[in-house]
């Protein structure tokens, strides 16, 4: 593990990220842009499931339309996130909020693609089950955001 | 009183001082500001993308607007209140910060973009409500909105890295 962290910290990309003031905030901005796409698309889907928006549009159609944008956002985050991590691999690996965020993220992603998206795409899913699933999805993603926010806060 | 003197006065005010001296005010306001951003930007981007025929492209444009925009405004209101309170903490230093100025400029341009869109092409939305390929002017408005919101977010993030805390 220490060898891996050492490699994360020492590779050329990480060295570049630490070489000037601007690379880290720049990558961070793309991480946030990805977050807006992921969180926003799931928020919009869940608002539809709760019947707060676009009531005339069937849930599966809304889910199908939003899904590629969720995936686009996740791709942006999956590239930017590890780059940010490697820059200060040792510091992050010892951070409790970081570990919590990784765990929540893993659960949220598995839940989204394994359960929630399937329910949303299936016209046969009972409305009540869909709503419970949407509530769970919203809570998980809010948890990911809160843990992500805490990383920087507690790192000082 | 110049704008800079006003900014200094805001920073020195009871509110500004109380916020600066509080242990949690800055972190809590920052978090509320981020959550406001996620709701505001996270909804408006899907309205902008609809104008580009992406995402919610099967739903009528006017329906997407009517249902998403109240959420955008709600998130924006949260951002405006938390953002204004954040400004009181360091108004004097923000005044001369390049990224703060860029952020205010991008916000004003985003507002202007919305205004122009609603006064022109959106008046005739009945004619293109169900179109996936919307009129060029609507697509331009969508691209501008996404670009300006990206600038608002990026400039906002940059402020935290460029404020001169030694001053």
PDB file of C-alpha atoms in Angstrom:
ATOM      1  CA  UNK A   1       0.000   0.000   0.000  1.00  0.00           C
ATOM      2  CA  UNK A   2       2.798   2.413   0.920  1.00  0.00           C
ATOM      3  CA  UNK A   3       4.517   1.571  -2.364  1.00  0.00           C
ATOM      4  CA  UNK A   4       1.341   2.370  -4.288  1.00  0.00           C
ATOM      5  CA  UNK A   5       0.815   5.658  -2.419  1.00  0.00           C
ATOM      6  CA  UNK A   6       4.448   6.540  -3.006  1.00  0.00           C
ATOM      7  CA  UNK A   7       4.017   5.920  -6.733  1.00  0.00           C
ATOM      8  CA  UNK A   8       0.807   8.032  -6.756  1.00  0.00           C
ATOM      9  CA  UNK A   9       2.676  10.871  -5.117  1.00  0.00           C
ATOM     10  CA  UNK A  10       5.885  10.624  -7.157  1.00  0.00           C
ATOM     11  CA  UNK A  11       4.705  10.084 -10.746  1.00  0.00           C
ATOM     12  CA  UNK A  12       5.227  12.750 -13.390  1.00  0.00           C
ATOM     13  CA  UNK A  13       1.606  13.871 -13.456  1.00  0.00           C
ATOM     14  CA  UNK A  14       1.528  14.469  -9.697  1.00  0.00           C
ATOM     15  CA  UNK A  15       4.796  16.339  -9.904  1.00  0.00           C
ATOM     16  CA  UNK A  16       3.294  18.528 -12.605  1.00  0.00           C
ATOM     17  CA  UNK A  17       0.159  19.080 -10.472  1.00  0.00           C
ATOM     18  CA  UNK A  18       2.356  20.377  -7.636  1.00  0.00           C
ATOM     19  CA  UNK A  19       4.704  22.360  -9.897  1.00  0.00           C
ATOM     20  CA  UNK A  20       2.542  25.481 -10.008  1.00  0.00           C
ATOM     21  CA  UNK A  21      -0.408  27.084  -8.262  1.00  0.00           C
ATOM     22  CA  UNK A  22      -2.979  26.696 -11.001  1.00  0.00           C
ATOM     23  CA  UNK A  23      -3.105  22.964 -12.063  1.00  0.00           C
ATOM     24  CA  UNK A  24      -4.876  21.768  -8.900  1.00  0.00           C
ATOM     25  CA  UNK A  25      -7.724  24.342  -8.949  1.00  0.00           C
ATOM     26  CA  UNK A  26      -8.124  23.781 -12.700  1.00  0.00           C
ATOM     27  CA  UNK A  27      -8.651  20.031 -12.308  1.00  0.00           C
ATOM     28  CA  UNK A  28     -10.889  20.749  -9.314  1.00  0.00           C
ATOM     29  CA  UNK A  29     -13.109  22.929 -11.514  1.00  0.00           C
ATOM     30  CA  UNK A  30     -13.657  20.008 -13.911  1.00  0.00           C
ATOM     31  CA  UNK A  31     -14.380  17.762 -10.934  1.00  0.00           C
ATOM     32  CA  UNK A  32     -17.121  20.187  -9.845  1.00  0.00           C
ATOM     33  CA  UNK A  33     -18.475  20.478 -13.413  1.00  0.00           C
ATOM     34  CA  UNK A  34     -18.776  16.673 -13.457  1.00  0.00           C
ATOM     35  CA  UNK A  35     -20.483  16.773 -10.066  1.00  0.00           C
ATOM     36  CA  UNK A  36     -23.060  19.258 -11.387  1.00  0.00           C
ATOM     37  CA  UNK A  37     -23.897  16.844 -14.233  1.00  0.00           C
ATOM     38  CA  UNK A  38     -24.078  13.761 -11.984  1.00  0.00           C
ATOM     39  CA  UNK A  39     -25.930  15.337  -9.064  1.00  0.00           C
ATOM     40  CA  UNK A  40     -28.104  17.497 -11.352  1.00  0.00           C
ATOM     41  CA  UNK A  41     -29.196  14.614 -13.597  1.00  0.00           C
ATOM     42  CA  UNK A  42     -30.051  12.422 -10.609  1.00  0.00           C
ATOM     43  CA  UNK A  43     -31.847  15.335  -8.904  1.00  0.00           C
ATOM     44  CA  UNK A  44     -33.928  15.997 -12.035  1.00  0.00           C
ATOM     45  CA  UNK A  45     -34.760  12.279 -12.411  1.00  0.00           C
ATOM     46  CA  UNK A  46     -35.811  12.036  -8.770  1.00  0.00           C
ATOM     47  CA  UNK A  47     -37.870  15.244  -8.936  1.00  0.00           C
ATOM     48  CA  UNK A  48     -39.756  13.613 -11.825  1.00  0.00           C
ATOM     49  CA  UNK A  49     -40.264  10.431  -9.800  1.00  0.00           C
ATOM     50  CA  UNK A  50     -41.627  12.514  -6.906  1.00  0.00           C
ATOM     51  CA  UNK A  51     -44.029  14.137  -9.401  1.00  0.00           C
ATOM     52  CA  UNK A  52     -42.610  17.638  -8.909  1.00  0.00           C
ATOM     53  CA  UNK A  53     -41.623  18.209 -12.560  1.00  0.00           C
ATOM     54  CA  UNK A  54     -42.598  17.066 -16.091  1.00  0.00           C
ATOM     55  CA  UNK A  55     -45.625  15.066 -14.969  1.00  0.00           C
ATOM     56  CA  UNK A  56     -46.703  14.516 -18.590  1.00  0.00           C
ATOM     57  CA  UNK A  57     -43.458  12.723 -19.448  1.00  0.00           C
ATOM     58  CA  UNK A  58     -43.183   9.010 -18.517  1.00  0.00           C
ATOM     59  CA  UNK A  59     -40.424   8.298 -15.938  1.00  0.00           C
ATOM     60  CA  UNK A  60     -38.617   5.731 -18.180  1.00  0.00           C
ATOM     61  CA  UNK A  61     -38.294   8.330 -20.961  1.00  0.00           C
ATOM     62  CA  UNK A  62     -36.900  10.938 -18.574  1.00  0.00           C
ATOM     63  CA  UNK A  63     -34.496   8.339 -17.140  1.00  0.00           C
ATOM     64  CA  UNK A  64     -33.356   7.253 -20.618  1.00  0.00           C
ATOM     65  CA  UNK A  65     -32.776  10.876 -21.696  1.00  0.00           C
ATOM     66  CA  UNK A  66     -30.756  11.756 -18.587  1.00  0.00           C
ATOM     67  CA  UNK A  67     -28.694   8.576 -18.279  1.00  0.00           C
ATOM     68  CA  UNK A  68     -25.983   9.453 -20.878  1.00  0.00           C
ATOM     69  CA  UNK A  69     -25.456  12.783 -19.089  1.00  0.00           C
ATOM     70  CA  UNK A  70     -25.063  11.050 -15.714  1.00  0.00           C
ATOM     71  CA  UNK A  71     -22.450   8.804 -17.327  1.00  0.00           C
ATOM     72  CA  UNK A  72     -20.686  11.810 -18.924  1.00  0.00           C
ATOM     73  CA  UNK A  73     -20.464  13.499 -15.516  1.00  0.00           C
ATOM     74  CA  UNK A  74     -19.152  10.321 -13.872  1.00  0.00           C
ATOM     75  CA  UNK A  75     -16.501  10.036 -16.603  1.00  0.00           C
ATOM     76  CA  UNK A  76     -15.341  13.629 -15.937  1.00  0.00           C
ATOM     77  CA  UNK A  77     -15.147  12.870 -12.225  1.00  0.00           C
ATOM     78  CA  UNK A  78     -13.463   9.497 -12.689  1.00  0.00           C
ATOM     79  CA  UNK A  79     -10.636  11.229 -14.583  1.00  0.00           C
ATOM     80  CA  UNK A  80     -10.287  14.366 -12.427  1.00  0.00           C
ATOM     81  CA  UNK A  81     -10.827  12.681  -9.038  1.00  0.00           C
ATOM     82  CA  UNK A  82      -7.803  10.300  -9.122  1.00  0.00           C
ATOM     83  CA  UNK A  83      -5.569  13.118 -10.449  1.00  0.00           C
ATOM     84  CA  UNK A  84      -6.553  15.251  -7.439  1.00  0.00           C
ATOM     85  CA  UNK A  85      -6.021  12.274  -5.112  1.00  0.00           C
ATOM     86  CA  UNK A  86      -2.542  11.464  -6.446  1.00  0.00           C
ATOM     87  CA  UNK A  87      -1.336  15.039  -5.967  1.00  0.00           C
ATOM     88  CA  UNK A  88      -1.522  14.563  -2.188  1.00  0.00           C
ATOM     89  CA  UNK A  89      -1.910  10.777  -1.982  1.00  0.00           C
ATOM     90  CA  UNK A  90      -0.503  10.434   1.564  1.00  0.00           C
ATOM     91  CA  UNK A  91      -2.652  13.227   3.001  1.00  0.00           C
ATOM     92  CA  UNK A  92      -5.876  11.923   1.421  1.00  0.00           C
ATOM     93  CA  UNK A  93      -5.214   8.289   2.320  1.00  0.00           C
ATOM     94  CA  UNK A  94      -5.118   9.276   6.005  1.00  0.00           C
ATOM     95  CA  UNK A  95      -8.244  11.461   5.814  1.00  0.00           C
ATOM     96  CA  UNK A  96     -11.387   9.984   7.406  1.00  0.00           C
ATOM     97  CA  UNK A  97     -13.783  12.102   5.274  1.00  0.00           C
ATOM     98  CA  UNK A  98     -11.940  10.875   2.178  1.00  0.00           C
ATOM     99  CA  UNK A  99     -12.387   7.224   3.160  1.00  0.00           C
ATOM    100  CA  UNK A 100     -16.034   7.908   3.980  1.00  0.00           C
ATOM    101  CA  UNK A 101     -16.518   9.581   0.619  1.00  0.00           C
ATOM    102  CA  UNK A 102     -14.977   6.674  -1.292  1.00  0.00           C
ATOM    103  CA  UNK A 103     -17.201   4.235   0.561  1.00  0.00           C
ATOM    104  CA  UNK A 104     -20.367   6.302   0.007  1.00  0.00           C
ATOM    105  CA  UNK A 105     -19.437   6.827  -3.639  1.00  0.00           C
ATOM    106  CA  UNK A 106     -19.009   3.099  -4.169  1.00  0.00           C
ATOM    107  CA  UNK A 107     -22.418   2.428  -2.575  1.00  0.00           C
ATOM    108  CA  UNK A 108     -24.085   5.307  -4.477  1.00  0.00           C
ATOM    109  CA  UNK A 109     -22.695   4.186  -7.854  1.00  0.00           C
ATOM    110  CA  UNK A 110     -23.570   0.531  -7.282  1.00  0.00           C
ATOM    111  CA  UNK A 111     -27.040   1.519  -6.122  1.00  0.00           C
ATOM    112  CA  UNK A 112     -27.599   3.875  -9.054  1.00  0.00           C
ATOM    113  CA  UNK A 113     -26.589   1.490 -11.831  1.00  0.00           C
ATOM    114  CA  UNK A 114     -27.604  -1.735 -10.090  1.00  0.00           C
ATOM    115  CA  UNK A 115     -30.965  -0.714  -8.670  1.00  0.00           C
ATOM    116  CA  UNK A 116     -32.281   2.825  -9.150  1.00  0.00           C
ATOM    117  CA  UNK A 117     -31.689   3.272 -12.872  1.00  0.00           C
ATOM    118  CA  UNK A 118     -33.175  -0.165 -13.586  1.00  0.00           C
ATOM    119  CA  UNK A 119     -36.303   0.696 -11.576  1.00  0.00           C
ATOM    120  CA  UNK A 120     -36.590   4.073 -13.327  1.00  0.00           C
ATOM    121  CA  UNK A 121     -36.188   2.601 -16.830  1.00  0.00           C
ATOM    122  CA  UNK A 122     -38.763  -0.136 -16.197  1.00  0.00           C
ATOM    123  CA  UNK A 123     -42.362   1.032 -16.858  1.00  0.00           C
ATOM    124  CA  UNK A 124     -43.624  -1.842 -14.655  1.00  0.00           C
ATOM    125  CA  UNK A 125     -41.986  -0.620 -11.413  1.00  0.00           C
ATOM    126  CA  UNK A 126     -44.707   0.249  -8.848  1.00  0.00           C
ATOM    127  CA  UNK A 127     -44.791   4.011  -8.097  1.00  0.00           C
ATOM    128  CA  UNK A 128     -44.251   3.532  -4.372  1.00  0.00           C
ATOM    129  CA  UNK A 129     -41.128   1.408  -4.791  1.00  0.00           C
ATOM    130  CA  UNK A 130     -39.813   3.946  -7.283  1.00  0.00           C
ATOM    131  CA  UNK A 131     -40.318   6.768  -4.765  1.00  0.00           C
ATOM    132  CA  UNK A 132     -38.580   4.907  -1.941  1.00  0.00           C
ATOM    133  CA  UNK A 133     -35.717   4.185  -4.328  1.00  0.00           C
ATOM    134  CA  UNK A 134     -35.539   7.878  -5.339  1.00  0.00           C
ATOM    135  CA  UNK A 135     -35.383   8.944  -1.681  1.00  0.00           C
ATOM    136  CA  UNK A 136     -32.554   6.473  -1.009  1.00  0.00           C
ATOM    137  CA  UNK A 137     -30.720   7.687  -4.136  1.00  0.00           C
ATOM    138  CA  UNK A 138     -31.033  11.351  -3.098  1.00  0.00           C
ATOM    139  CA  UNK A 139     -29.769  10.637   0.435  1.00  0.00           C
ATOM    140  CA  UNK A 140     -26.774   8.669  -0.865  1.00  0.00           C
ATOM    141  CA  UNK A 141     -25.691  11.413  -3.283  1.00  0.00           C
ATOM    142  CA  UNK A 142     -26.152  14.164  -0.700  1.00  0.00           C
ATOM    143  CA  UNK A 143     -23.945  12.035   1.559  1.00  0.00           C
ATOM    144  CA  UNK A 144     -21.269  11.835  -1.150  1.00  0.00           C
ATOM    145  CA  UNK A 145     -21.347  15.634  -1.581  1.00  0.00           C
ATOM    146  CA  UNK A 146     -21.170  16.274   2.197  1.00  0.00           C
ATOM    147  CA  UNK A 147     -18.246  13.863   2.629  1.00  0.00           C
ATOM    148  CA  UNK A 148     -16.483  15.448  -0.366  1.00  0.00           C
ATOM    149  CA  UNK A 149     -16.963  18.892   1.144  1.00  0.00           C
ATOM    150  CA  UNK A 150     -15.611  17.670   4.497  1.00  0.00           C
ATOM    151  CA  UNK A 151     -12.353  16.435   2.892  1.00  0.00           C
ATOM    152  CA  UNK A 152     -11.177  19.946   2.129  1.00  0.00           C
ATOM    153  CA  UNK A 153     -12.675  21.424   5.283  1.00  0.00           C
ATOM    154  CA  UNK A 154     -10.880  19.051   7.663  1.00  0.00           C
ATOM    155  CA  UNK A 155      -7.660  19.100   5.637  1.00  0.00           C
ATOM    156  CA  UNK A 156      -7.487  22.828   6.457  1.00  0.00           C
TER     157      UNK A 156
ATOM    158  CA  UNK B   1     -18.338  57.164  -1.158  1.00  0.00           C
ATOM    159  CA  UNK B   2     -16.604  55.029  -3.784  1.00  0.00           C
ATOM    160  CA  UNK B   3     -17.463  51.375  -4.331  1.00  0.00           C
ATOM    161  CA  UNK B   4     -14.160  50.388  -2.717  1.00  0.00           C
ATOM    162  CA  UNK B   5     -14.909  52.490   0.393  1.00  0.00           C
ATOM    163  CA  UNK B   6     -18.340  50.843   0.539  1.00  0.00           C
ATOM    164  CA  UNK B   7     -16.700  47.395   0.348  1.00  0.00           C
ATOM    165  CA  UNK B   8     -14.329  48.367   3.178  1.00  0.00           C
ATOM    166  CA  UNK B   9     -17.283  49.618   5.253  1.00  0.00           C
ATOM    167  CA  UNK B  10     -19.216  46.369   4.691  1.00  0.00           C
ATOM    168  CA  UNK B  11     -16.197  44.342   5.811  1.00  0.00           C
ATOM    169  CA  UNK B  12     -15.802  46.528   8.935  1.00  0.00           C
ATOM    170  CA  UNK B  13     -19.550  46.396   9.761  1.00  0.00           C
ATOM    171  CA  UNK B  14     -20.999  44.455  12.715  1.00  0.00           C
ATOM    172  CA  UNK B  15     -22.265  41.739  10.343  1.00  0.00           C
ATOM    173  CA  UNK B  16     -18.941  41.398   8.541  1.00  0.00           C
ATOM    174  CA  UNK B  17     -16.982  41.296  11.781  1.00  0.00           C
ATOM    175  CA  UNK B  18     -19.324  38.804  13.446  1.00  0.00           C
ATOM    176  CA  UNK B  19     -19.120  36.479  10.433  1.00  0.00           C
ATOM    177  CA  UNK B  20     -15.339  36.743  10.286  1.00  0.00           C
ATOM    178  CA  UNK B  21     -14.919  35.964  13.957  1.00  0.00           C
ATOM    179  CA  UNK B  22     -17.297  32.975  13.925  1.00  0.00           C
ATOM    180  CA  UNK B  23     -15.588  29.578  13.751  1.00  0.00           C
ATOM    181  CA  UNK B  24     -18.274  27.922  11.642  1.00  0.00           C
ATOM    182  CA  UNK B  25     -19.889  30.731   9.624  1.00  0.00           C
ATOM    183  CA  UNK B  26     -17.472  30.529   6.690  1.00  0.00           C
ATOM    184  CA  UNK B  27     -17.602  26.723   6.355  1.00  0.00           C
ATOM    185  CA  UNK B  28     -21.394  26.535   6.780  1.00  0.00           C
ATOM    186  CA  UNK B  29     -22.001  29.365   4.300  1.00  0.00           C
ATOM    187  CA  UNK B  30     -19.615  27.745   1.832  1.00  0.00           C
ATOM    188  CA  UNK B  31     -21.474  24.445   2.096  1.00  0.00           C
ATOM    189  CA  UNK B  32     -24.877  26.129   1.682  1.00  0.00           C
ATOM    190  CA  UNK B  33     -23.451  28.018  -1.312  1.00  0.00           C
ATOM    191  CA  UNK B  34     -22.260  24.715  -2.862  1.00  0.00           C
ATOM    192  CA  UNK B  35     -25.644  23.016  -2.291  1.00  0.00           C
ATOM    193  CA  UNK B  36     -27.367  26.060  -3.863  1.00  0.00           C
ATOM    194  CA  UNK B  37     -25.008  25.731  -6.839  1.00  0.00           C
ATOM    195  CA  UNK B  38     -25.800  22.039  -7.270  1.00  0.00           C
ATOM    196  CA  UNK B  39     -29.556  22.758  -7.417  1.00  0.00           C
ATOM    197  CA  UNK B  40     -29.296  25.949  -9.539  1.00  0.00           C
ATOM    198  CA  UNK B  41     -26.625  24.779 -12.005  1.00  0.00           C
ATOM    199  CA  UNK B  42     -27.826  21.154 -11.804  1.00  0.00           C
ATOM    200  CA  UNK B  43     -31.262  22.148 -13.099  1.00  0.00           C
ATOM    201  CA  UNK B  44     -30.450  25.023 -15.486  1.00  0.00           C
ATOM    202  CA  UNK B  45     -27.905  22.877 -17.345  1.00  0.00           C
ATOM    203  CA  UNK B  46     -30.667  20.398 -18.313  1.00  0.00           C
ATOM    204  CA  UNK B  47     -32.823  23.276 -19.560  1.00  0.00           C
ATOM    205  CA  UNK B  48     -29.850  24.596 -21.584  1.00  0.00           C
ATOM    206  CA  UNK B  49     -29.154  21.076 -22.900  1.00  0.00           C
ATOM    207  CA  UNK B  50     -32.836  20.756 -23.904  1.00  0.00           C
ATOM    208  CA  UNK B  51     -32.350  23.892 -26.016  1.00  0.00           C
ATOM    209  CA  UNK B  52     -29.514  21.977 -27.690  1.00  0.00           C
ATOM    210  CA  UNK B  53     -31.728  18.908 -28.217  1.00  0.00           C
ATOM    211  CA  UNK B  54     -29.813  16.852 -25.634  1.00  0.00           C
ATOM    212  CA  UNK B  55     -31.084  14.979 -22.560  1.00  0.00           C
ATOM    213  CA  UNK B  56     -34.770  15.779 -22.015  1.00  0.00           C
ATOM    214  CA  UNK B  57     -35.209  16.188 -25.782  1.00  0.00           C
ATOM    215  CA  UNK B  58     -38.502  14.289 -25.904  1.00  0.00           C
ATOM    216  CA  UNK B  59     -40.258  16.737 -23.582  1.00  0.00           C
ATOM    217  CA  UNK B  60     -41.652  20.041 -24.960  1.00  0.00           C
ATOM    218  CA  UNK B  61     -39.225  22.938 -24.432  1.00  0.00           C
ATOM    219  CA  UNK B  62     -41.815  25.050 -22.593  1.00  0.00           C
ATOM    220  CA  UNK B  63     -42.617  22.167 -20.196  1.00  0.00           C
ATOM    221  CA  UNK B  64     -38.947  21.641 -19.341  1.00  0.00           C
ATOM    222  CA  UNK B  65     -38.598  25.387 -18.734  1.00  0.00           C
ATOM    223  CA  UNK B  66     -41.750  25.704 -16.627  1.00  0.00           C
ATOM    224  CA  UNK B  67     -40.902  22.755 -14.406  1.00  0.00           C
ATOM    225  CA  UNK B  68     -37.125  23.237 -14.006  1.00  0.00           C
ATOM    226  CA  UNK B  69     -36.788  27.012 -13.727  1.00  0.00           C
ATOM    227  CA  UNK B  70     -38.521  27.365 -10.308  1.00  0.00           C
ATOM    228  CA  UNK B  71     -35.835  24.976  -8.948  1.00  0.00           C
ATOM    229  CA  UNK B  72     -33.105  26.970 -10.656  1.00  0.00           C
ATOM    230  CA  UNK B  73     -34.425  30.180  -9.080  1.00  0.00           C
ATOM    231  CA  UNK B  74     -34.748  28.506  -5.676  1.00  0.00           C
ATOM    232  CA  UNK B  75     -31.129  27.337  -5.822  1.00  0.00           C
ATOM    233  CA  UNK B  76     -30.075  30.745  -7.095  1.00  0.00           C
ATOM    234  CA  UNK B  77     -31.822  32.493  -4.177  1.00  0.00           C
ATOM    235  CA  UNK B  78     -29.919  30.252  -1.729  1.00  0.00           C
ATOM    236  CA  UNK B  79     -26.666  31.091  -3.562  1.00  0.00           C
ATOM    237  CA  UNK B  80     -27.445  34.802  -3.585  1.00  0.00           C
ATOM    238  CA  UNK B  81     -28.122  35.002   0.164  1.00  0.00           C
ATOM    239  CA  UNK B  82     -25.184  32.771   1.194  1.00  0.00           C
ATOM    240  CA  UNK B  83     -22.924  34.462  -1.380  1.00  0.00           C
ATOM    241  CA  UNK B  84     -23.811  37.954  -0.146  1.00  0.00           C
ATOM    242  CA  UNK B  85     -23.051  36.916   3.443  1.00  0.00           C
ATOM    243  CA  UNK B  86     -19.722  35.428   2.296  1.00  0.00           C
ATOM    244  CA  UNK B  87     -18.928  38.752   0.610  1.00  0.00           C
ATOM    245  CA  UNK B  88     -19.411  40.676   3.896  1.00  0.00           C
ATOM    246  CA  UNK B  89     -16.571  38.628   5.446  1.00  0.00           C
ATOM    247  CA  UNK B  90     -13.926  39.969   3.070  1.00  0.00           C
ATOM    248  CA  UNK B  91     -15.571  42.614   0.883  1.00  0.00           C
ATOM    249  CA  UNK B  92     -12.500  44.864   0.947  1.00  0.00           C
ATOM    250  CA  UNK B  93     -10.185  42.167  -0.398  1.00  0.00           C
ATOM    251  CA  UNK B  94     -12.764  40.822  -2.865  1.00  0.00           C
ATOM    252  CA  UNK B  95     -13.152  44.258  -4.420  1.00  0.00           C
ATOM    253  CA  UNK B  96      -9.746  44.084  -6.090  1.00  0.00           C
ATOM    254  CA  UNK B  97      -9.771  40.315  -6.801  1.00  0.00           C
ATOM    255  CA  UNK B  98      -9.751  39.647 -10.560  1.00  0.00           C
ATOM    256  CA  UNK B  99     -11.811  36.434 -10.276  1.00  0.00           C
ATOM    257  CA  UNK B 100     -14.475  38.082  -8.135  1.00  0.00           C
ATOM    258  CA  UNK B 101     -14.844  40.763 -10.817  1.00  0.00           C
ATOM    259  CA  UNK B 102     -14.993  38.075 -13.529  1.00  0.00           C
ATOM    260  CA  UNK B 103     -17.645  36.226 -11.557  1.00  0.00           C
ATOM    261  CA  UNK B 104     -19.840  39.319 -11.176  1.00  0.00           C
ATOM    262  CA  UNK B 105     -19.384  40.095 -14.903  1.00  0.00           C
ATOM    263  CA  UNK B 106     -20.330  36.510 -15.897  1.00  0.00           C
ATOM    264  CA  UNK B 107     -23.405  36.656 -13.625  1.00  0.00           C
ATOM    265  CA  UNK B 108     -24.566  39.906 -15.257  1.00  0.00           C
ATOM    266  CA  UNK B 109     -23.970  38.447 -18.744  1.00  0.00           C
ATOM    267  CA  UNK B 110     -25.898  35.279 -17.795  1.00  0.00           C
ATOM    268  CA  UNK B 111     -28.797  37.480 -16.672  1.00  0.00           C
ATOM    269  CA  UNK B 112     -28.633  39.452 -19.920  1.00  0.00           C
ATOM    270  CA  UNK B 113     -28.622  36.175 -21.915  1.00  0.00           C
ATOM    271  CA  UNK B 114     -31.804  35.013 -20.130  1.00  0.00           C
ATOM    272  CA  UNK B 115     -33.448  38.405 -20.724  1.00  0.00           C
ATOM    273  CA  UNK B 116     -32.648  38.485 -24.450  1.00  0.00           C
ATOM    274  CA  UNK B 117     -33.760  34.858 -24.883  1.00  0.00           C
ATOM    275  CA  UNK B 118     -37.118  35.453 -23.183  1.00  0.00           C
ATOM    276  CA  UNK B 119     -37.805  38.705 -25.052  1.00  0.00           C
ATOM    277  CA  UNK B 120     -37.011  37.267 -28.475  1.00  0.00           C
ATOM    278  CA  UNK B 121     -36.978  33.638 -29.671  1.00  0.00           C
ATOM    279  CA  UNK B 122     -38.791  32.218 -26.608  1.00  0.00           C
ATOM    280  CA  UNK B 123     -41.870  34.345 -27.453  1.00  0.00           C
ATOM    281  CA  UNK B 124     -42.357  32.107 -30.481  1.00  0.00           C
ATOM    282  CA  UNK B 125     -41.702  28.848 -28.565  1.00  0.00           C
ATOM    283  CA  UNK B 126     -45.099  27.478 -29.707  1.00  0.00           C
ATOM    284  CA  UNK B 127     -43.577  27.085 -33.162  1.00  0.00           C
ATOM    285  CA  UNK B 128     -40.628  24.936 -31.986  1.00  0.00           C
ATOM    286  CA  UNK B 129     -41.831  23.506 -28.658  1.00  0.00           C
ATOM    287  CA  UNK B 130     -41.434  19.862 -29.707  1.00  0.00           C
ATOM    288  CA  UNK B 131     -38.447  20.246 -32.028  1.00  0.00           C
ATOM    289  CA  UNK B 132     -35.253  18.367 -31.165  1.00  0.00           C
ATOM    290  CA  UNK B 133     -33.282  20.731 -33.401  1.00  0.00           C
ATOM    291  CA  UNK B 134     -34.313  24.105 -32.020  1.00  0.00           C
ATOM    292  CA  UNK B 135     -33.799  27.475 -33.799  1.00  0.00           C
ATOM    293  CA  UNK B 136     -30.183  28.649 -33.993  1.00  0.00           C
ATOM    294  CA  UNK B 137     -30.826  31.564 -31.636  1.00  0.00           C
ATOM    295  CA  UNK B 138     -32.157  29.200 -28.952  1.00  0.00           C
ATOM    296  CA  UNK B 139     -29.107  26.943 -29.339  1.00  0.00           C
ATOM    297  CA  UNK B 140     -26.788  29.946 -29.036  1.00  0.00           C
ATOM    298  CA  UNK B 141     -28.597  30.977 -25.830  1.00  0.00           C
ATOM    299  CA  UNK B 142     -28.162  27.427 -24.460  1.00  0.00           C
ATOM    300  CA  UNK B 143     -24.425  27.312 -25.233  1.00  0.00           C
ATOM    301  CA  UNK B 144     -23.905  30.805 -23.772  1.00  0.00           C
ATOM    302  CA  UNK B 145     -25.755  29.862 -20.596  1.00  0.00           C
ATOM    303  CA  UNK B 146     -23.652  26.712 -20.070  1.00  0.00           C
ATOM    304  CA  UNK B 147     -20.418  28.640 -20.813  1.00  0.00           C
ATOM    305  CA  UNK B 148     -21.325  31.522 -18.483  1.00  0.00           C
ATOM    306  CA  UNK B 149     -22.345  29.217 -15.621  1.00  0.00           C
ATOM    307  CA  UNK B 150     -19.073  27.348 -16.063  1.00  0.00           C
ATOM    308  CA  UNK B 151     -17.240  30.700 -15.779  1.00  0.00           C
ATOM    309  CA  UNK B 152     -19.270  31.647 -12.683  1.00  0.00           C
ATOM    310  CA  UNK B 153     -18.378  28.342 -10.996  1.00  0.00           C
ATOM    311  CA  UNK B 154     -14.721  28.377 -12.112  1.00  0.00           C
ATOM    312  CA  UNK B 155     -14.173  32.008 -11.085  1.00  0.00           C
ATOM    313  CA  UNK B 156     -15.870  31.325  -7.746  1.00  0.00           C
ATOM    314  CA  UNK B 157     -13.511  28.404  -7.110  1.00  0.00           C
ATOM    315  CA  UNK B 158     -10.509  30.518  -8.135  1.00  0.00           C
ATOM    316  CA  UNK B 159     -11.366  33.267  -5.611  1.00  0.00           C
ATOM    317  CA  UNK B 160     -10.484  30.963  -2.745  1.00  0.00           C
ATOM    318  CA  UNK B 161      -7.020  30.369  -4.216  1.00  0.00           C
ATOM    319  CA  UNK B 162      -6.185  33.969  -5.054  1.00  0.00           C
ATOM    320  CA  UNK B 163      -7.401  36.124  -2.141  1.00  0.00           C
ATOM    321  CA  UNK B 164      -4.463  37.834  -0.503  1.00  0.00           C
ATOM    322  CA  UNK B 165      -4.870  36.789   3.110  1.00  0.00           C
ATOM    323  CA  UNK B 166      -1.695  38.606   4.159  1.00  0.00           C
ATOM    324  CA  UNK B 167      -3.340  41.951   3.435  1.00  0.00           C
TER     325      UNK B 167
END
